[in-house]
CSV table of C-alpha atoms in Angstrom, one decimal:
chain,number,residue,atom,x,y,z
A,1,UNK,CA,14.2,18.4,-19.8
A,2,UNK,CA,10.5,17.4,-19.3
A,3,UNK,CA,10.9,13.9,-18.3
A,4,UNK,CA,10.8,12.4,-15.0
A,5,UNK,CA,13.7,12.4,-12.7
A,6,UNK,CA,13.7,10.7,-9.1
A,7,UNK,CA,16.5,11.7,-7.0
A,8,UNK,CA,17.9,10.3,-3.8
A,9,UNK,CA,18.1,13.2,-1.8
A,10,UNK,CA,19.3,11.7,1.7
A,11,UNK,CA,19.7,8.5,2.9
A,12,UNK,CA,19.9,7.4,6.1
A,13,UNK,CA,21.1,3.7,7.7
A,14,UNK,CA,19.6,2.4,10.7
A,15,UNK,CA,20.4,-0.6,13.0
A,16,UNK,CA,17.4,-2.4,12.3
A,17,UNK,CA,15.5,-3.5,9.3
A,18,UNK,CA,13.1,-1.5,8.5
A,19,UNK,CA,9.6,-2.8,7.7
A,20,UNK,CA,7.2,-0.1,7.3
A,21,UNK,CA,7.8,4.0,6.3
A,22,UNK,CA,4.7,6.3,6.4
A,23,UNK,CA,4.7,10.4,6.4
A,24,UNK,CA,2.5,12.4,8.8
A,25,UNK,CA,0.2,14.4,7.1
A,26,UNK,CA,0.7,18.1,7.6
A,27,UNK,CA,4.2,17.7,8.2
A,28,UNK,CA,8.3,17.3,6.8
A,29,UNK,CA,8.2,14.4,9.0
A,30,UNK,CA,7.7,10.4,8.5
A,31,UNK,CA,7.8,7.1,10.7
A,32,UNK,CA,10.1,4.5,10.0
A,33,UNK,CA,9.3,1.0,11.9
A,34,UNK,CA,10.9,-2.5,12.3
A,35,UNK,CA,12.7,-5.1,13.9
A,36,UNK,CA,16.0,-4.9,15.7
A,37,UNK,CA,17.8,-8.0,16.1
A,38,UNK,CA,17.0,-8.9,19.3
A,39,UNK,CA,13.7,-9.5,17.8
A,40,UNK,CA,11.8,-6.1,19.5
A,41,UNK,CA,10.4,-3.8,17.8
A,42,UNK,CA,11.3,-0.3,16.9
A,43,UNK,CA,9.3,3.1,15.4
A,44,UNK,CA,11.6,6.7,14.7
A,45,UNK,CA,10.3,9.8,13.7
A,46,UNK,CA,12.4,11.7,11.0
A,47,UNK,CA,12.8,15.1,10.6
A,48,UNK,CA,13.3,16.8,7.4
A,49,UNK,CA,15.6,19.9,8.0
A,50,UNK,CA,17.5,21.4,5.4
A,51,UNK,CA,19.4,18.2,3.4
A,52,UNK,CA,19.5,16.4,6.1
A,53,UNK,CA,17.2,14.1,8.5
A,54,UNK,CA,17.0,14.6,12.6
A,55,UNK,CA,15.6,11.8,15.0
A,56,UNK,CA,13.1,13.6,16.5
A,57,UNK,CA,12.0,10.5,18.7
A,58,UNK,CA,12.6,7.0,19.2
A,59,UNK,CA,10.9,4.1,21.0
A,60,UNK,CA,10.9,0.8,21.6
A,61,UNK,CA,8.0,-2.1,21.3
A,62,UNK,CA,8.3,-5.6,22.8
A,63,UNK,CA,7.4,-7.4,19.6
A,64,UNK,CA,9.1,-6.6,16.0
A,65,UNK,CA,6.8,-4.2,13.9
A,66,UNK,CA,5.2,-5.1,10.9
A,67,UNK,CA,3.4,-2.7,9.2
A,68,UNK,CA,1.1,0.9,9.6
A,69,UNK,CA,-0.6,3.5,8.5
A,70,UNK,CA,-2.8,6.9,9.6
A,71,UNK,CA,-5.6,6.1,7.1
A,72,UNK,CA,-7.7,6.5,10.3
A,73,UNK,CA,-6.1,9.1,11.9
A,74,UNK,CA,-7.6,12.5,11.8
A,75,UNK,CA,-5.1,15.1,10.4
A,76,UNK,CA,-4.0,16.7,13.4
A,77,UNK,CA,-4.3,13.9,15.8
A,78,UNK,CA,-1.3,11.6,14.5
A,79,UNK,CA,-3.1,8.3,15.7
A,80,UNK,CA,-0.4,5.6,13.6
A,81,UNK,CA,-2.2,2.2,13.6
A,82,UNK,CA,0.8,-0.8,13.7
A,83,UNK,CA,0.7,-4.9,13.3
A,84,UNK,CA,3.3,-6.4,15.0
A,85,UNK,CA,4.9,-10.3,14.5
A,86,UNK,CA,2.8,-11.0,17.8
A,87,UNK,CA,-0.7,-10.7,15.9
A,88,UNK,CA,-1.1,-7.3,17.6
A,89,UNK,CA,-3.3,-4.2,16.8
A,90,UNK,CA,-2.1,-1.0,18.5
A,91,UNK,CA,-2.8,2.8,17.5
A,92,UNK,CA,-0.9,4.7,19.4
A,93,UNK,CA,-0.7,8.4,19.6
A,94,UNK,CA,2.7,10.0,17.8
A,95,UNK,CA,2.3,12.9,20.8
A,96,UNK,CA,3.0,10.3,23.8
A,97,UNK,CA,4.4,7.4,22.4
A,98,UNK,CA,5.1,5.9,26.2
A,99,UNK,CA,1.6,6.1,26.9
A,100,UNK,CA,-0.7,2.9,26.1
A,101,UNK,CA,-2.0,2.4,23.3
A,102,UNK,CA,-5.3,4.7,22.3
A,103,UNK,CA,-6.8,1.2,20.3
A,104,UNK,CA,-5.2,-2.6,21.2
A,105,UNK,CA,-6.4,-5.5,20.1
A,106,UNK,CA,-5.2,-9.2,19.8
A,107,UNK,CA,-5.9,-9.7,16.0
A,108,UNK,CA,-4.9,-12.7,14.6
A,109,UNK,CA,-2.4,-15.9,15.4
A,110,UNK,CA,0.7,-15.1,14.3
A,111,UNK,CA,2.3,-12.6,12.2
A,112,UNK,CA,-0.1,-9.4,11.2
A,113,UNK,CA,1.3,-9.4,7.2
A,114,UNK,CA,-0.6,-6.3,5.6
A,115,UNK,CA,-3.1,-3.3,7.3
A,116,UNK,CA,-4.6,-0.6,5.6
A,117,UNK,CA,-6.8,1.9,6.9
A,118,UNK,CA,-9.3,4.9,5.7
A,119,UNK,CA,-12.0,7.4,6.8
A,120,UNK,CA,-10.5,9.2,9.3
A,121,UNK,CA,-10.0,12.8,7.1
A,122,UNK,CA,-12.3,12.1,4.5
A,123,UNK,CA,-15.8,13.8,4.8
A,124,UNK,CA,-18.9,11.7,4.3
A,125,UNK,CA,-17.2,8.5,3.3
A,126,UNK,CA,-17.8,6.7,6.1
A,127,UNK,CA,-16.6,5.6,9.3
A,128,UNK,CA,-12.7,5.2,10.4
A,129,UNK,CA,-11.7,1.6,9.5
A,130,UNK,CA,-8.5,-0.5,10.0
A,131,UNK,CA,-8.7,-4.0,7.6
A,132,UNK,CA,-6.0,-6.4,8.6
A,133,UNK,CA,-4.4,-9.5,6.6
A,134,UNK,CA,-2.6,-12.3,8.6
A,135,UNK,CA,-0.3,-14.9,8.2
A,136,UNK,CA,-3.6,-17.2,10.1
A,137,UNK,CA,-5.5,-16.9,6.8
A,138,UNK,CA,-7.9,-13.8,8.4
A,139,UNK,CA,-8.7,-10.5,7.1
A,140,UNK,CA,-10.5,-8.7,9.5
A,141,UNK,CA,-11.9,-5.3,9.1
A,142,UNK,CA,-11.7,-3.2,12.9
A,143,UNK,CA,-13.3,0.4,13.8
A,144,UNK,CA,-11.1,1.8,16.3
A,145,UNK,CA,-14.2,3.2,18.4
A,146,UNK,CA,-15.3,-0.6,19.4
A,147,UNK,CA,-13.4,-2.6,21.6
A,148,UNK,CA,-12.0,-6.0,21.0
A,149,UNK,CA,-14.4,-7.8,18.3
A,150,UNK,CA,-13.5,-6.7,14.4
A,151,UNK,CA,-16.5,-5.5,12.2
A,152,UNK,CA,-16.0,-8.2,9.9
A,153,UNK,CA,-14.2,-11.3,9.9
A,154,UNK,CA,-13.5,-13.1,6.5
A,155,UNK,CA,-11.6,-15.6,6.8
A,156,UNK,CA,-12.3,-19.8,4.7
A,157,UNK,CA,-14.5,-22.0,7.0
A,158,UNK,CA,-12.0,-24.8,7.3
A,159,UNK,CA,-8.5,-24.6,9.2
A,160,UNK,CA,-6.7,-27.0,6.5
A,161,UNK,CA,-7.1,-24.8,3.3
A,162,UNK,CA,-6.2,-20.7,4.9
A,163,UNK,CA,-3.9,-19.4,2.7
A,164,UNK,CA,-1.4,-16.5,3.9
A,165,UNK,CA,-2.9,-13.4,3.1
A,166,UNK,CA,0.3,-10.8,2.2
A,167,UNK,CA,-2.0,-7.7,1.0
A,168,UNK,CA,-5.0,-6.1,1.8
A,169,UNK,CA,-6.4,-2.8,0.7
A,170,UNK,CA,-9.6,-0.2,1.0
A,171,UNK,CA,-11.7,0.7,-1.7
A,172,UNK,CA,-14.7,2.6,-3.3
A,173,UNK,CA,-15.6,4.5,-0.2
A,174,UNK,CA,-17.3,7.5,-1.7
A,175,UNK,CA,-20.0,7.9,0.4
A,176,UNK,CA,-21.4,6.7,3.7
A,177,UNK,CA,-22.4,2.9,3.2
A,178,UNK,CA,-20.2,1.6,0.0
A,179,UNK,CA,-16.8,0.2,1.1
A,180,UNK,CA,-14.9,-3.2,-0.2
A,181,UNK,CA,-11.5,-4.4,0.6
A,182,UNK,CA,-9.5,-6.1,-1.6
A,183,UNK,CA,-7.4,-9.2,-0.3
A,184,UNK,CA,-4.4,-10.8,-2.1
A,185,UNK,CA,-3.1,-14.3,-1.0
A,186,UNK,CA,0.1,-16.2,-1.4
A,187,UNK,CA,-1.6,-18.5,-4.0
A,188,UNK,CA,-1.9,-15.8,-6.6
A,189,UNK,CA,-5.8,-15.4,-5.4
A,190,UNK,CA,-7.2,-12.0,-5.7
A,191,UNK,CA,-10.9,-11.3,-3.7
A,192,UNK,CA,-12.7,-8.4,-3.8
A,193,UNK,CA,-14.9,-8.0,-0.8
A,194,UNK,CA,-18.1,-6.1,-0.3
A,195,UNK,CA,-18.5,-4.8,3.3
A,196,UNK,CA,-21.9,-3.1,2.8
A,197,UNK,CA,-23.6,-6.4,1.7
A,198,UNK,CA,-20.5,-8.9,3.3
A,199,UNK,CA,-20.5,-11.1,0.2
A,200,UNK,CA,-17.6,-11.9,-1.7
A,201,UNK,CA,-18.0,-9.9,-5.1
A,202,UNK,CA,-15.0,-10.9,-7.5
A,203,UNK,CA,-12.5,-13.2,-7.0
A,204,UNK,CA,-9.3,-14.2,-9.2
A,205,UNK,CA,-6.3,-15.9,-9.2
A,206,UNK,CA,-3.0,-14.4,-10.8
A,207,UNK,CA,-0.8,-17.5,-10.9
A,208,UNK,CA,1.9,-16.3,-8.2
A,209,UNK,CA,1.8,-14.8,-4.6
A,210,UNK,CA,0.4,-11.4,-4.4
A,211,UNK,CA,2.8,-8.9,-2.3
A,212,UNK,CA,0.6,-5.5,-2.7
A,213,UNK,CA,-2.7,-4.0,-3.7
A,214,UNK,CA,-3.7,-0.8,-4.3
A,215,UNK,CA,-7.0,1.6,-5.7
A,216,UNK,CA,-5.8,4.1,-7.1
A,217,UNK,CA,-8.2,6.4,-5.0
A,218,UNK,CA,-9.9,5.0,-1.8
A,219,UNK,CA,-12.6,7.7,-1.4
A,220,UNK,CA,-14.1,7.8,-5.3
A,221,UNK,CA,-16.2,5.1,-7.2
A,222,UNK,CA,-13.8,2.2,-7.9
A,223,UNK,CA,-11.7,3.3,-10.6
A,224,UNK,CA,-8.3,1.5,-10.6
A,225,UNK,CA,-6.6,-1.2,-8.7
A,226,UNK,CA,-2.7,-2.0,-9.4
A,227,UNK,CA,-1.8,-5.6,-8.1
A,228,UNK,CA,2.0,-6.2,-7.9
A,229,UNK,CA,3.1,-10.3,-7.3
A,230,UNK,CA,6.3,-12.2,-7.0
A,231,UNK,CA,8.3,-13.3,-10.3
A,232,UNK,CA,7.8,-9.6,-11.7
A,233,UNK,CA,4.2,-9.3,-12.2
A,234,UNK,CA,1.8,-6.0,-12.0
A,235,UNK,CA,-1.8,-6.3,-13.4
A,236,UNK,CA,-4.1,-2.7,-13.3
A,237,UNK,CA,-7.6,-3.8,-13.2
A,238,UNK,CA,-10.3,-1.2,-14.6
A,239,UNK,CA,-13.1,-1.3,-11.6
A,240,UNK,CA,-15.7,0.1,-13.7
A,241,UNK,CA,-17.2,-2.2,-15.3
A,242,UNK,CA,-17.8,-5.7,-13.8
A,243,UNK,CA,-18.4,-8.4,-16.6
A,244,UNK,CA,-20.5,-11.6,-15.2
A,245,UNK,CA,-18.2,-13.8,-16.6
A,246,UNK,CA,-14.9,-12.2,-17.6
A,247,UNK,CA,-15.2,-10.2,-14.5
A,248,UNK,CA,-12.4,-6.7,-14.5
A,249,UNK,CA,-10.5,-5.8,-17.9
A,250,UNK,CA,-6.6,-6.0,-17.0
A,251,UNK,CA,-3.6,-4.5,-18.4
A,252,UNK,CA,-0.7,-6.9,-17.1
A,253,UNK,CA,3.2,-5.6,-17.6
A,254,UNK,CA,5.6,-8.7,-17.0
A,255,UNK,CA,9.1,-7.2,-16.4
A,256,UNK,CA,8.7,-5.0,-13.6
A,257,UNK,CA,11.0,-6.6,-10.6
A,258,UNK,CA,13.8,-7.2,-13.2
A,259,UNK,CA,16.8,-4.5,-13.0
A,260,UNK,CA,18.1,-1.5,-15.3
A,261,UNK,CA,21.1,-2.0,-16.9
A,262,UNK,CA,23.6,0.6,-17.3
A,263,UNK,CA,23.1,1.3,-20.6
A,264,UNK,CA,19.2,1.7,-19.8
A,265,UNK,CA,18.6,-2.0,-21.3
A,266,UNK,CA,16.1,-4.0,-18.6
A,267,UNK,CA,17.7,-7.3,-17.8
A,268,UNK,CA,18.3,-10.0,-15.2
A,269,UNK,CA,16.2,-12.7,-13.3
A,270,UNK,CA,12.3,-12.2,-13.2
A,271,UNK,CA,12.3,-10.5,-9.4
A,272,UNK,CA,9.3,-9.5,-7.2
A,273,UNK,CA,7.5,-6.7,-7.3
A,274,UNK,CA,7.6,-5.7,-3.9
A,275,UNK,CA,4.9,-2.9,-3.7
A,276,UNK,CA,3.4,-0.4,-5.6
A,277,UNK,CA,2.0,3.2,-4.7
A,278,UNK,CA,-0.1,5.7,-6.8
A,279,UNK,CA,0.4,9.4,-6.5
A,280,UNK,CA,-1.8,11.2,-4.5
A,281,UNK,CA,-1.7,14.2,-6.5
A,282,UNK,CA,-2.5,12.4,-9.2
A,283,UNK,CA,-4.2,9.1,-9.4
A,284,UNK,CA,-3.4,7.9,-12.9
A,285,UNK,CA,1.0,7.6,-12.2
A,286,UNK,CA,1.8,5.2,-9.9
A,287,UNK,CA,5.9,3.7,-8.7
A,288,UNK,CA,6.6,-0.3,-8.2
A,289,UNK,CA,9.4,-1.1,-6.0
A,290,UNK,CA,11.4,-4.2,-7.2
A,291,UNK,CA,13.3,-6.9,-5.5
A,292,UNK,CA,16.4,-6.1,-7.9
A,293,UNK,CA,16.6,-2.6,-5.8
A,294,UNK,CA,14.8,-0.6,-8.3
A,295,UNK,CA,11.7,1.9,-8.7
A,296,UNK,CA,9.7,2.6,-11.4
A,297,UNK,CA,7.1,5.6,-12.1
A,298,UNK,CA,4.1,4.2,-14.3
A,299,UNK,CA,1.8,6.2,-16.2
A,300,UNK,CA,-1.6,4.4,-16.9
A,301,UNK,CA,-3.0,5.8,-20.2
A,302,UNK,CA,-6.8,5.3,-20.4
A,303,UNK,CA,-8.6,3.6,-23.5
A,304,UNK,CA,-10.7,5.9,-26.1
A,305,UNK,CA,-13.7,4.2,-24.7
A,306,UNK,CA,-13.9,2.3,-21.2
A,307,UNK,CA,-16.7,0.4,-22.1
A,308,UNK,CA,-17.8,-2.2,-25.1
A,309,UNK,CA,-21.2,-3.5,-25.5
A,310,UNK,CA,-20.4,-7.1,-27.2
A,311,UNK,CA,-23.3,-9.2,-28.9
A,312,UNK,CA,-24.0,-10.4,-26.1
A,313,UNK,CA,-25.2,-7.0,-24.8
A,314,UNK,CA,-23.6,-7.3,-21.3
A,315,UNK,CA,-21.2,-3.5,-21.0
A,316,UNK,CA,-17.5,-4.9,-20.6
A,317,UNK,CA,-14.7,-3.0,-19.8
A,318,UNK,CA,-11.6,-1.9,-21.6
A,319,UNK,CA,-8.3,-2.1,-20.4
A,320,UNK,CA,-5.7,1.0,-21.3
A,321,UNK,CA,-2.1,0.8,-21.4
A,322,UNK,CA,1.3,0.8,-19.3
A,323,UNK,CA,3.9,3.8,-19.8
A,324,UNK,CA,7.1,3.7,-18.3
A,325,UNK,CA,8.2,7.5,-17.5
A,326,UNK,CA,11.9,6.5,-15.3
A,327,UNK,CA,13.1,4.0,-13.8
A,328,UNK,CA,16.1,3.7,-11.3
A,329,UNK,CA,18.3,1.7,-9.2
A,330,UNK,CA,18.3,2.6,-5.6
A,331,UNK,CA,20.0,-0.1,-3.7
A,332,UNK,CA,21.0,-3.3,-4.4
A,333,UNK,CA,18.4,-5.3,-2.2
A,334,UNK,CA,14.5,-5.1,-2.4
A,335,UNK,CA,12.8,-1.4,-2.0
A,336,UNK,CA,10.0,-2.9,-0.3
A,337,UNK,CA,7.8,0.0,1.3
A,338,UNK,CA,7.3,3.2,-0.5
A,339,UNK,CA,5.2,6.4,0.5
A,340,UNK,CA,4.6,9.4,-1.4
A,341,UNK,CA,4.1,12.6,0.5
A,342,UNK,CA,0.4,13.4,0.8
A,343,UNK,CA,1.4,17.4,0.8
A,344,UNK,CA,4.2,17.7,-1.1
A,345,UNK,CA,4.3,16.6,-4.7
A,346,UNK,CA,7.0,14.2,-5.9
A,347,UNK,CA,9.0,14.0,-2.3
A,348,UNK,CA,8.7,10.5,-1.0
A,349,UNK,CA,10.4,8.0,1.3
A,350,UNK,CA,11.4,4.3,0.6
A,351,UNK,CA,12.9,1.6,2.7
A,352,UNK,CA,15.1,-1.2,1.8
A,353,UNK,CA,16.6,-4.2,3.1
A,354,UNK,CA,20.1,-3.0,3.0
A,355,UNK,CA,18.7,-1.1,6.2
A,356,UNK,CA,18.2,2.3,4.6
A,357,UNK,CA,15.6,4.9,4.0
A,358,UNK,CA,16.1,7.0,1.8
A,359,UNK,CA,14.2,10.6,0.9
A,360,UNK,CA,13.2,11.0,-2.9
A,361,UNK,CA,12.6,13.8,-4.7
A,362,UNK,CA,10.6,13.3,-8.3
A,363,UNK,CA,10.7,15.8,-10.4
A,364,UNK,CA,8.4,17.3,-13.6
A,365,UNK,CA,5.3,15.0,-12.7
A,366,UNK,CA,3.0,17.9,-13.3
A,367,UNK,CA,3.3,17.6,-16.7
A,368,UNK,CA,1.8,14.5,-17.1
């Protein structure tokens, strides 16, 4: 028995969709955030504790919660930054969750769709960062040391053609000056961004809404970057080698959101991939969560060689190839946020729109 196994160790229903999971580093703990129906805003911390999960503490926010992360948190400081519905920017501090905010900031109109955030336990890779996508159109990059105005603001120059940006994600930050983010928009467009020299380095367009991006490291060279969109889509991108015309090579898999039969047979409507997570233990496997309820571990197998030299003589790159190593059904509405545990390999936490998080435990992923 050397395959892969993902188990749903304990689930847990809540009175409140849940938006948003995230562990703490160091810790058998995560945050689960969302919206209660009253339209406020809720974050729990979980305990894990022999089979079964304690509410260690509970709080309440004015506005629904959208979205976090501790990418700029140092490890023992447990600084989660949040995007509320309100446009809102808060890091608060997991310790005193009635105090204010550490780090506020009005940050765009509207709904606050997408953060990530890096730098703040890496060493030498630059400073703590918090990029934000919006429902105005904005990404907007924010240190959490300067009040009020973002680092960089990249946003179109007219009002008429902002498209809602659903994804946004750090990259290529292995040293002290070389960062980009990488936006996805509900057009299908794909931009890469480079923060060092603010100039738009790649852009794309995948022919349908992107719901989540992803390197597959954010403090190494650009390596890897998994796109999952609506309609079943996920494209891995080899970051490489940059081609002045055909840009990224691509691997592209087209039944991802659609749903596991019984008898193993992958069937059903074309559903959205809702978001997709790569193992920090090891940065080639990777697990999509699909609008038909299910999760799927990927294994991206790389090419004999990375780069070709056509006649041309301009280096292109090479895409490798998709392997499937489980898939299962979880629930039977969207698993839409997914976190593996930065400590411990193979346990991770998902959340669903049946109200549920549920603890996963993955097993034999060392031997691949």
């Amino acid at each position: 028995m050397d395959s892969v196994q993902m188990i749903s160790h304990i689930e847990q229903s809540l009175n409140y969709s849940v938006y948003d999971v995230k562990w703490i580093p160091c810790t058998a703990k995560f945050v689960s955030l969302g919206s209660k129906p009253k339209g406020t805003g809720v974050v729990q911390i979980y305990q894990l504790n022999r089979g079964t999960l304690e509410l260690v503490k509970e709080t309440e926010r004015e506005k629904s919660l959208k979205c976090c992360s501790f990418g700029a948190s140092k490890l023992r400081t447990e600084h989660l930054a949040v995007g509320d519905f309100a446009g809102k920017l808060a890091v608060y501090d997991l310790e005193r969750m009635d105090a204010p905010p550490v780090y506020e900031v009005a940050a765009h109109d509207g709904i606050i769709n997408t953060l990530d955030a890096t730098g703040g336990s890496t060493v030498n890779c630059g400073a703590p960062e918090i990029v934000t996508g919006g429902r105005d159109g904005a990404v907007k990059v924010w240190d959490p040391r300067q009040p009020n105005d973002p680092v960089a603001n990249i946003c179109p120059a007219g009002k008429d053609n902002r498209r809602d940006c659903w994804a946004v994600g750090f990259g290529d930050s292995h040293n002290a000056v070389e960062r980009v983010v990488c936006s996805g928009y509900d057009n299908g467009d794909l931009k890469l961004i480079d923060l060092r020299n603010l100039k738009l380095r790649w852009e794309t367009n995948v022919k349908n809404g992107i719901c989540a991006v992803e390197f597959d490291r954010k403090d190494i060279r650009m390596n890897k970057l998994a796109v999952s969109t609506l309609e079943g889509g996920l494209f891995v991108y080899d970051m490489r080698t940059q081609h002045s015309q055909k840009g990224f090579a691509s691997v592209r898999e087209k039944t991802v959101g659609q749903s596991l039969g019984t008898n193993g047979v992958i069937g059903g409507a074309k559903s959205t991939v809702w978001t997709v997570k790569h193992l920090p233990q090891n940065r080639d496997i990777f697990v999509t969560g699909g609008g038909s309820g299910n999760v799927r571990i990927w294994l991206y197998h790389y090419p004999e060689k990375r780069v070709t030299t056509p006649a041309d003589g301009e280096a292109q790159g090479v895409a490798g190839t998709l392997e499937m190593l489980h898939a299962t059904t979880l629930s039977t509405q969207p698993v839409h946020t997914f976190d593996w545990s930065p400590d411990r390999q193979g346990l991770a936490v998902c959340g669903s729109f049946d109200q549920t998080v549920r603890v996963l435990i993955t097993t034999n992923l060392n031997l691949h």
